[in-house]
Amino acid sequence: MKKIIPWLMLAITIAVAVIRAQPPQTQPLPENLLVVRSDSLKAFVGARALFPLRGGIKGETWSIEDVLATGSRSPVGEHAPRIQIVQTDLAPKTNSPALVLRWQEGERFGTACLTQTTGLLTSPSTRFTPGLIAATDIAATMEGKPFGAGRPATLVSGNLAELKLRQATWERKAELLRFLVVAPWLFSLALLFSAWRGKSLGNPNIFGGIALVLWADLLLGSPLLERLPFSYSVTEAARFYGIGNDAAGLFIGCALAAGFEAPTLLAVALAIGAPSLGANNGCFLAALVGIAAQKVGKLPVKKRLLASLAALLGIGLLFLGLARWDVSRGAGAQTHLGQAISGERTGSLMLIGRKLAMNGHLLVSSPWSLLLLTSGILLARRRAGGDLITGGAALALNDSGVLAAATLLFPLAAQKTQSPPAQSGAGG
């Protein structure tokens, strides 16, 4: 029976990913919409959505008005196309629906209201979360086609009460995020104390339980991750769905520390990377690297080079297969990976540059670098080469790779603090 369970988990993961691959039924918005800004929405009735007001990247003077007008979160050339948002405090003098926007400095969300309609607005950018669109979607909605990084909003059923409940959840999560910066300091101190005492911080059962909870949560649509103060944050506008780098790193690290068998580890990787589940491409690759490193490290030294080359080929084929699957789902459901491959997403070099800049900034400023360094040193002392390679992949393959690598290496280091150093040449 125990041999069947890992394969059953893999089969369930694939089945759920396929079932949830197609987007929900939505209604397109009218063409040639008038986009209006108003300081009050009391005079307007219609379908609504929230959009995060966090725009641009740290250190740039890039206002929310620029984001809305260009469909980009990073500065574009002065001759780049922009849409015009009309400023008014009165209802638009038109018999056609209008998209009315309200935002105010100091608030976390702006509000969009499509007049003469009912329901909630959503978009592919937020994986069709009812009542949520990206600020970059405003320009695309006005144009009726992808514009910058945005995609046109669509209409789904729902009401204002549901939207207020979701907003309360997102606001609470944003408040809890303030306390998350303490975690890497506490974890680092715990690791050092554990290493000093020669006792492990956890065992395979604890790490396995954490991994199984995260696996089940992703398959159920992330109801837990939506409320926890890590993974994606709607208010930050960096990720609206799936699994963020910090939670994905923890997921991988716990699965490896638990000693899961290969089919279970593949289920973990697929839950992280499938576009309809975790949609985290960098951590999907890091998970595959972790599986390969675990298996290759157990082979005799003479066989490792050939096995490593075969593993790299296998990882490439699996990633290509995932990418082609994303492309096949159509432009309305594709993640950023599918858009980049199909040519729907422009500015790929700018996006890569932003990601590299963010990683560099986090390496020198984030407290998670302390946990990354602490875990890395402890694992290096145990000569856990495979674990360090996996952490390096998580660091290199993600924009906030510092978080992914730190949370990935933490459970591995926590488990091995009581282990004697491995013999020279051991794969870890």
Short mmCIF file of C-alpha atoms in Angstrom, two decimals:
data_model
loop_
_atom_site.label_atom_id
_atom_site.label_comp_id
_atom_site.label_asym_id
_atom_site.label_seq_id
_atom_site.Cartn_x
_atom_site.Cartn_y
_atom_site.Cartn_z
CA MET A 1 0.00 0.00 0.00
CA LYS A 2 2.84 2.40 0.85
CA LYS A 3 4.26 1.97 -2.63
CA ILE A 4 0.95 2.93 -4.22
CA ILE A 5 0.48 6.21 -2.29
CA PRO A 6 3.31 8.18 -4.00
CA TRP A 7 2.01 7.24 -7.45
CA LEU A 8 -1.54 8.04 -6.34
CA MET A 9 -0.43 11.52 -5.23
CA LEU A 10 1.21 12.11 -8.60
CA ALA A 11 -1.91 10.94 -10.45
CA ILE A 12 -4.17 13.16 -8.32
CA THR A 13 -1.92 16.17 -8.93
CA ILE A 14 -1.99 15.66 -12.69
CA ALA A 15 -5.76 15.13 -12.70
CA VAL A 16 -6.50 18.27 -10.68
CA ALA A 17 -4.09 20.33 -12.78
CA VAL A 18 -5.84 19.23 -15.98
CA ILE A 19 -9.35 19.75 -14.57
CA ARG A 20 -8.53 23.27 -13.43
CA ALA A 21 -6.59 24.18 -16.57
CA GLN A 22 -9.47 25.82 -18.40
CA PRO A 23 -10.59 29.30 -17.30
CA PRO A 24 -14.13 29.90 -16.02
CA GLN A 25 -16.89 31.22 -18.24
CA THR A 26 -16.69 34.99 -18.38
CA GLN A 27 -18.40 37.75 -20.33
CA PRO A 28 -16.27 40.18 -22.36
CA LEU A 29 -16.64 43.87 -21.69
CA PRO A 30 -18.09 46.27 -24.29
CA GLU A 31 -15.71 47.78 -26.82
CA ASN A 32 -14.69 51.46 -26.95
CA LEU A 33 -15.12 51.99 -23.22
CA LEU A 34 -14.79 55.48 -21.82
CA VAL A 35 -12.38 55.39 -18.86
CA VAL A 36 -13.19 58.02 -16.25
CA ARG A 37 -11.62 58.99 -12.93
CA SER A 38 -13.90 60.08 -10.10
CA ASP A 39 -13.17 61.00 -6.49
CA SER A 40 -16.36 59.26 -5.42
CA LEU A 41 -18.18 56.17 -6.68
CA LYS A 42 -21.41 56.84 -4.83
CA ALA A 43 -23.06 58.14 -7.98
CA PHE A 44 -22.09 55.05 -10.00
CA VAL A 45 -23.70 51.62 -9.96
CA GLY A 46 -22.28 48.60 -11.75
CA ALA A 47 -19.87 45.68 -11.67
CA ARG A 48 -16.84 46.37 -9.49
CA ALA A 49 -13.29 45.22 -8.90
CA LEU A 50 -10.33 46.24 -6.81
CA PHE A 51 -6.86 46.90 -8.22
CA PRO A 52 -3.69 47.22 -6.07
CA LEU A 53 -2.17 50.68 -6.04
CA ARG A 54 1.40 49.44 -5.62
CA GLY A 55 3.11 50.38 -8.88
CA GLY A 56 6.62 50.28 -10.30
CA ILE A 57 9.64 48.89 -8.45
CA LYS A 58 11.42 50.18 -5.39
CA GLY A 59 13.51 53.26 -6.04
CA GLU A 60 11.62 54.40 -9.14
CA THR A 61 9.43 57.48 -9.32
CA TRP A 62 6.67 55.72 -11.25
CA SER A 63 3.19 56.82 -10.26
CA ILE A 64 -0.01 54.79 -10.35
CA GLU A 65 -1.26 57.14 -13.07
CA ASP A 66 1.64 56.05 -15.27
CA VAL A 67 0.92 52.39 -14.58
CA LEU A 68 -2.74 52.79 -15.47
CA ALA A 69 -1.99 54.74 -18.64
CA THR A 70 0.79 52.52 -20.01
CA GLY A 71 -0.10 49.04 -18.76
CA SER A 72 3.44 48.69 -17.40
CA ARG A 73 4.84 48.51 -13.88
CA SER A 74 8.23 49.78 -15.04
CA PRO A 75 9.03 53.05 -16.81
CA VAL A 76 8.71 52.96 -20.59
CA GLY A 77 10.02 55.32 -23.26
CA GLU A 78 8.50 58.77 -23.56
CA HIS A 79 7.02 57.86 -26.92
CA ALA A 80 5.38 54.65 -25.65
CA PRO A 81 1.60 54.55 -26.21
CA ARG A 82 -0.63 55.70 -23.37
CA ILE A 83 -4.35 55.81 -22.80
CA GLN A 84 -6.14 58.93 -21.63
CA ILE A 85 -8.15 58.85 -18.40
CA VAL A 86 -10.78 61.58 -18.20
CA GLN A 87 -11.06 63.42 -14.86
CA THR A 88 -14.62 64.08 -13.76
CA ASP A 89 -16.82 64.02 -10.70
CA LEU A 90 -20.00 63.59 -12.70
CA ALA A 91 -21.54 60.57 -14.36
CA PRO A 92 -20.30 60.32 -17.95
CA LYS A 93 -22.76 61.77 -20.42
CA THR A 94 -23.13 58.65 -22.50
CA ASN A 95 -25.64 55.87 -22.93
CA SER A 96 -22.83 53.33 -23.15
CA PRO A 97 -21.14 51.66 -20.17
CA ALA A 98 -18.10 53.47 -18.82
CA LEU A 99 -15.23 52.23 -16.64
CA VAL A 100 -15.06 54.56 -13.66
CA LEU A 101 -11.87 54.53 -11.54
CA ARG A 102 -11.29 55.79 -8.05
CA TRP A 103 -7.97 55.76 -6.20
CA GLN A 104 -6.49 57.75 -3.38
CA GLU A 105 -2.97 58.07 -2.02
CA GLY A 106 -2.38 56.04 1.12
CA GLU A 107 -4.91 53.33 0.29
CA ARG A 108 -3.97 49.80 -0.72
CA PHE A 109 -6.59 49.38 -3.42
CA GLY A 110 -8.26 51.45 -6.07
CA THR A 111 -11.75 50.61 -7.30
CA ALA A 112 -13.03 50.12 -10.84
CA CYS A 113 -16.74 50.25 -11.62
CA LEU A 114 -18.26 49.24 -14.96
CA THR A 115 -21.54 51.14 -15.16
CA GLN A 116 -24.80 49.68 -16.45
CA THR A 117 -23.76 46.12 -15.56
CA THR A 118 -23.95 43.76 -12.59
CA GLY A 119 -21.53 41.24 -11.14
CA LEU A 120 -17.78 41.54 -10.54
CA LEU A 121 -14.86 42.32 -12.82
CA THR A 122 -11.86 40.04 -13.13
CA SER A 123 -9.03 39.32 -15.56
CA PRO A 124 -6.54 36.65 -16.68
CA SER A 125 -3.82 38.61 -14.82
CA THR A 126 -5.37 37.52 -11.51
CA ARG A 127 -6.32 34.04 -12.76
CA PHE A 128 -9.93 35.24 -12.87
CA THR A 129 -10.20 35.98 -9.16
CA PRO A 130 -13.68 37.57 -8.84
CA GLY A 131 -13.45 41.24 -8.00
CA LEU A 132 -9.71 41.60 -8.62
CA ILE A 133 -7.83 43.04 -11.59
CA ALA A 134 -4.29 44.36 -11.99
CA ALA A 135 -3.67 48.08 -12.38
CA THR A 136 -1.96 47.25 -15.68
CA ASP A 137 -5.25 45.78 -16.95
CA ILE A 138 -6.94 49.20 -17.16
CA ALA A 139 -5.16 50.21 -20.37
CA ALA A 140 -5.75 46.79 -21.92
CA THR A 141 -9.44 46.95 -21.00
CA MET A 142 -9.83 50.29 -22.74
CA GLU A 143 -8.00 49.03 -25.81
CA GLY A 144 -9.91 45.74 -25.85
CA LYS A 145 -6.67 43.75 -26.29
CA PRO A 146 -3.39 43.08 -24.41
CA PHE A 147 -1.60 46.35 -23.75
CA GLY A 148 1.78 46.47 -22.03
CA ALA A 149 1.70 43.83 -19.31
CA GLY A 150 -2.07 44.10 -18.91
CA ARG A 151 -4.93 42.04 -20.29
CA PRO A 152 -8.56 43.08 -20.78
CA ALA A 153 -10.88 42.66 -17.83
CA THR A 154 -13.93 40.43 -18.11
CA LEU A 155 -17.20 40.06 -16.22
CA VAL A 156 -18.18 37.26 -13.83
CA SER A 157 -21.07 36.72 -11.46
CA GLY A 158 -20.74 37.98 -7.90
CA ASN A 159 -21.78 40.79 -5.61
CA LEU A 160 -20.33 43.59 -3.52
CA ALA A 161 -20.65 41.65 -0.26
CA GLU A 162 -18.37 38.90 -1.62
CA LEU A 163 -15.87 41.52 -2.74
CA LYS A 164 -15.80 43.14 0.71
CA LEU A 165 -15.08 39.77 2.34
CA ARG A 166 -12.18 39.16 -0.04
CA GLN A 167 -10.83 42.65 0.54
CA ALA A 168 -10.91 42.08 4.31
CA THR A 169 -8.89 38.86 3.85
CA TRP A 170 -6.30 40.62 1.67
CA GLU A 171 -6.05 43.55 4.09
CA ARG A 172 -5.51 41.23 7.07
CA LYS A 173 -2.79 39.39 5.18
CA ALA A 174 -1.09 42.67 4.37
CA GLU A 175 -1.07 43.57 8.07
CA LEU A 176 0.45 40.22 9.01
CA LEU A 177 3.20 40.64 6.41
CA ARG A 178 4.78 43.30 8.61
CA PHE A 179 5.71 40.64 11.17
CA LEU A 180 7.21 38.24 8.64
CA VAL A 181 10.53 40.12 8.61
CA VAL A 182 11.19 38.77 12.12
CA ALA A 183 11.02 35.13 10.92
CA PRO A 184 14.48 34.86 9.29
CA TRP A 185 16.15 36.23 12.44
CA LEU A 186 14.33 33.75 14.65
CA PHE A 187 15.00 30.83 12.30
CA SER A 188 18.68 31.73 12.02
CA LEU A 189 19.08 31.91 15.80
CA ALA A 190 17.24 28.60 16.18
CA LEU A 191 19.55 26.94 13.66
CA LEU A 192 22.68 28.24 15.40
CA PHE A 193 21.38 27.16 18.81
CA SER A 194 20.47 23.75 17.41
CA ALA A 195 23.91 23.34 15.87
CA TRP A 196 25.55 24.35 19.15
CA ARG A 197 23.49 21.81 21.10
CA GLY A 198 23.85 19.18 18.39
CA LYS A 199 20.10 18.57 18.24
CA SER A 200 17.83 18.64 15.21
CA LEU A 201 15.02 21.21 14.99
CA GLY A 202 12.69 18.72 13.33
CA ASN A 203 12.20 15.25 11.97
CA PRO A 204 10.94 13.80 8.68
CA ASN A 205 7.39 13.46 10.05
CA ILE A 206 7.11 17.16 10.86
CA PHE A 207 8.55 18.25 7.51
CA GLY A 208 6.44 15.69 5.66
CA GLY A 209 3.30 16.99 7.36
CA ILE A 210 4.07 20.57 6.32
CA ALA A 211 4.71 19.47 2.73
CA LEU A 212 1.46 17.48 2.57
CA VAL A 213 -0.55 20.43 3.91
CA LEU A 214 0.91 22.73 1.23
CA TRP A 215 0.29 20.10 -1.46
CA ALA A 216 -3.37 19.72 -0.46
CA ASP A 217 -3.83 23.49 -0.22
CA LEU A 218 -2.59 24.06 -3.78
CA LEU A 219 -4.91 21.37 -5.12
CA LEU A 220 -7.85 22.97 -3.28
CA GLY A 221 -7.20 26.42 -4.73
CA SER A 222 -4.87 27.85 -2.03
CA PRO A 223 -7.44 28.73 0.68
CA LEU A 224 -4.70 28.54 3.31
CA LEU A 225 -2.01 30.41 1.39
CA GLU A 226 -4.52 33.17 0.66
CA ARG A 227 -4.65 33.90 4.40
CA LEU A 228 -1.12 33.17 5.60
CA PRO A 229 1.40 36.04 5.80
CA PHE A 230 3.64 34.54 3.15
CA SER A 231 3.43 33.30 -0.42
CA TYR A 232 1.74 35.76 -2.79
CA SER A 233 0.43 39.15 -1.64
CA VAL A 234 -2.39 40.78 -3.55
CA THR A 235 -1.66 44.20 -2.04
CA GLU A 236 1.94 44.12 -3.28
CA ALA A 237 0.75 43.29 -6.83
CA ALA A 238 3.77 41.02 -7.32
CA ARG A 239 1.75 37.80 -7.46
CA PHE A 240 -2.00 37.33 -7.41
CA TYR A 241 -2.34 33.55 -7.29
CA GLY A 242 -0.55 30.23 -7.06
CA ILE A 243 2.40 29.94 -4.68
CA GLY A 244 5.05 32.53 -3.92
CA ASN A 245 8.77 31.88 -3.74
CA ASP A 246 8.97 31.75 0.05
CA ALA A 247 6.20 29.15 0.41
CA ALA A 248 7.42 27.21 -2.64
CA GLY A 249 10.94 27.04 -1.22
CA LEU A 250 9.59 25.77 2.10
CA PHE A 251 7.46 23.22 0.22
CA ILE A 252 10.47 21.85 -1.66
CA GLY A 253 12.75 21.85 1.37
CA CYS A 254 10.23 20.04 3.57
CA ALA A 255 9.52 17.44 0.89
CA LEU A 256 13.24 16.71 0.49
CA ALA A 257 13.85 16.71 4.25
CA ALA A 258 10.96 14.25 4.69
CA GLY A 259 12.66 11.81 2.33
CA PHE A 260 9.71 11.54 -0.04
CA GLU A 261 10.03 9.05 -2.87
CA ALA A 262 10.48 10.21 -6.48
CA PRO A 263 6.78 10.07 -7.51
CA THR A 264 5.80 12.18 -4.49
CA LEU A 265 8.58 14.66 -5.23
CA LEU A 266 7.34 14.90 -8.83
CA ALA A 267 3.85 15.59 -7.47
CA VAL A 268 5.34 18.40 -5.37
CA ALA A 269 7.16 19.84 -8.38
CA LEU A 270 4.06 19.69 -10.55
CA ALA A 271 1.87 21.27 -7.86
CA ILE A 272 4.35 24.15 -7.74
CA GLY A 273 4.80 24.57 -11.48
CA ALA A 274 1.48 23.67 -13.14
CA PRO A 275 -0.09 26.86 -14.58
CA SER A 276 -3.45 25.95 -13.05
CA LEU A 277 -1.96 25.23 -9.60
CA GLY A 278 1.18 26.91 -8.23
CA ALA A 279 2.27 28.59 -11.49
CA ASN A 280 5.80 29.15 -10.16
CA ASN A 281 8.20 28.31 -12.96
CA GLY A 282 11.47 29.08 -11.19
CA CYS A 283 10.65 26.94 -8.16
CA PHE A 284 9.33 24.18 -10.42
CA LEU A 285 12.79 23.98 -11.98
CA ALA A 286 14.42 24.16 -8.55
CA ALA A 287 12.25 21.26 -7.38
CA LEU A 288 13.35 19.18 -10.38
CA VAL A 289 16.98 20.05 -9.64
CA GLY A 290 16.40 18.89 -6.06
CA ILE A 291 15.01 15.55 -7.21
CA ALA A 292 17.91 15.04 -9.60
CA ALA A 293 20.51 16.06 -6.99
CA GLN A 294 19.01 13.64 -4.49
CA LYS A 295 19.13 10.72 -6.91
CA VAL A 296 22.51 11.53 -8.47
CA GLY A 297 24.10 11.96 -5.04
CA LYS A 298 23.34 8.34 -4.19
CA LEU A 299 25.22 7.00 -7.22
CA PRO A 300 28.88 6.01 -7.34
CA VAL A 301 31.15 8.90 -8.26
CA LYS A 302 32.02 7.42 -11.67
CA LYS A 303 28.36 7.41 -12.75
CA ARG A 304 27.45 10.90 -11.61
CA LEU A 305 28.57 12.87 -14.67
CA LEU A 306 26.48 10.86 -17.11
CA ALA A 307 23.56 10.79 -14.69
CA SER A 308 23.77 14.58 -14.26
CA LEU A 309 23.66 15.14 -18.03
CA ALA A 310 20.67 12.82 -18.32
CA ALA A 311 18.98 14.67 -15.45
CA LEU A 312 19.53 18.06 -17.13
CA LEU A 313 18.00 16.71 -20.34
CA GLY A 314 15.02 15.36 -18.40
CA ILE A 315 14.53 18.68 -16.58
CA GLY A 316 14.63 20.54 -19.90
CA LEU A 317 12.06 18.24 -21.47
CA LEU A 318 9.71 18.48 -18.48
CA PHE A 319 9.96 22.28 -18.47
CA LEU A 320 9.37 22.42 -22.22
CA GLY A 321 6.36 20.17 -21.82
CA LEU A 322 4.93 22.41 -19.10
CA ALA A 323 5.52 25.50 -21.25
CA ARG A 324 3.82 23.96 -24.29
CA TRP A 325 0.88 22.96 -22.12
CA ASP A 326 0.57 26.56 -20.94
CA VAL A 327 0.65 27.86 -24.51
CA SER A 328 -2.05 25.38 -25.59
CA ARG A 329 -4.51 26.83 -23.07
CA GLY A 330 -5.04 29.97 -25.11
CA ALA A 331 -4.06 33.59 -24.51
CA GLY A 332 -6.88 34.16 -22.03
CA ALA A 333 -5.59 31.57 -19.59
CA GLN A 334 -1.81 31.64 -20.11
CA THR A 335 0.64 32.54 -17.38
CA HIS A 336 3.62 34.83 -18.06
CA LEU A 337 5.57 31.80 -19.30
CA GLY A 338 2.97 30.98 -21.96
CA GLN A 339 2.70 34.62 -22.99
CA ALA A 340 6.45 34.93 -23.42
CA ILE A 341 6.67 31.80 -25.58
CA SER A 342 3.64 32.66 -27.70
CA GLY A 343 4.82 36.24 -28.19
CA GLU A 344 1.84 37.74 -26.36
CA ARG A 345 4.06 39.32 -23.73
CA THR A 346 6.54 41.97 -24.83
CA GLY A 347 9.46 43.48 -23.00
CA SER A 348 10.95 40.15 -21.91
CA LEU A 349 14.46 41.63 -21.57
CA MET A 350 13.12 44.42 -19.38
CA LEU A 351 11.30 41.83 -17.26
CA ILE A 352 14.46 39.75 -16.85
CA GLY A 353 16.40 42.87 -15.93
CA ARG A 354 13.84 43.76 -13.29
CA LYS A 355 14.04 40.26 -11.80
CA LEU A 356 17.84 40.34 -11.65
CA ALA A 357 17.78 43.78 -10.09
CA MET A 358 15.31 42.61 -7.46
CA ASN A 359 17.45 39.59 -6.57
CA GLY A 360 20.53 41.74 -6.23
CA HIS A 361 18.67 44.22 -4.05
CA LEU A 362 17.35 41.44 -1.78
CA LEU A 363 20.77 39.83 -1.41
CA VAL A 364 22.17 42.94 0.27
CA SER A 365 19.06 44.23 2.04
CA SER A 366 16.73 41.36 2.95
CA PRO A 367 16.92 39.65 6.37
CA TRP A 368 16.28 36.41 4.50
CA SER A 369 19.89 36.62 3.31
CA LEU A 370 20.92 35.94 6.92
CA LEU A 371 18.89 32.72 6.99
CA LEU A 372 20.26 31.77 3.57
CA LEU A 373 23.83 32.28 4.77
CA THR A 374 23.27 30.45 8.07
CA SER A 375 21.60 27.45 6.43
CA GLY A 376 24.19 27.35 3.66
CA ILE A 377 27.13 27.33 6.08
CA LEU A 378 25.60 24.56 8.20
CA LEU A 379 24.90 22.42 5.13
CA ALA A 380 28.38 23.09 3.76
CA ARG A 381 29.85 21.81 7.03
CA ARG A 382 27.81 18.62 6.51
CA ARG A 383 29.05 18.54 2.91
CA ALA A 384 25.45 18.37 1.70
CA GLY A 385 26.34 19.20 -1.89
CA GLY A 386 23.00 18.15 -3.36
CA ASP A 387 21.08 20.40 -0.98
CA LEU A 388 23.34 23.36 -1.77
CA ILE A 389 22.92 22.81 -5.52
CA THR A 390 19.13 22.82 -5.07
CA GLY A 391 19.29 26.02 -3.03
CA GLY A 392 21.54 27.59 -5.65
CA ALA A 393 18.99 26.73 -8.34
CA ALA A 394 16.20 28.34 -6.31
CA LEU A 395 18.36 31.46 -5.87
CA ALA A 396 19.29 31.75 -9.55
CA LEU A 397 15.95 30.87 -11.14
CA ASN A 398 13.66 33.27 -9.27
CA ASP A 399 13.38 37.04 -9.05
CA SER A 400 13.09 36.92 -5.24
CA GLY A 401 15.30 33.86 -5.19
CA VAL A 402 16.78 34.84 -1.83
CA LEU A 403 13.47 33.99 -0.18
CA ALA A 404 13.07 30.76 -2.14
CA ALA A 405 16.60 29.56 -1.37
CA ALA A 406 16.45 30.56 2.31
CA THR A 407 13.16 28.78 3.02
CA LEU A 408 14.24 25.77 0.95
CA LEU A 409 17.53 25.27 2.79
CA PHE A 410 16.11 25.95 6.26
CA PRO A 411 14.31 22.59 6.79
CA LEU A 412 17.26 20.72 5.29
CA ALA A 413 19.69 22.46 7.62
CA ALA A 414 17.31 22.08 10.56
CA GLN A 415 17.18 18.34 10.05
CA LYS A 416 20.92 17.90 9.59
CA THR A 417 22.24 20.00 12.48
CA GLN A 418 22.70 16.85 14.55
CA SER A 419 24.10 14.77 11.72
CA PRO A 420 27.84 14.11 11.58
CA PRO A 421 29.62 15.64 8.58
CA ALA A 422 29.31 13.50 5.46
CA GLN A 423 32.36 11.74 4.08
CA SER A 424 34.23 13.56 1.33
CA GLY A 425 32.49 13.16 -2.03
CA ALA A 426 29.07 12.40 -0.60
CA GLY A 427 26.26 13.93 -2.61
CA GLY A 428 24.16 15.13 0.31
#
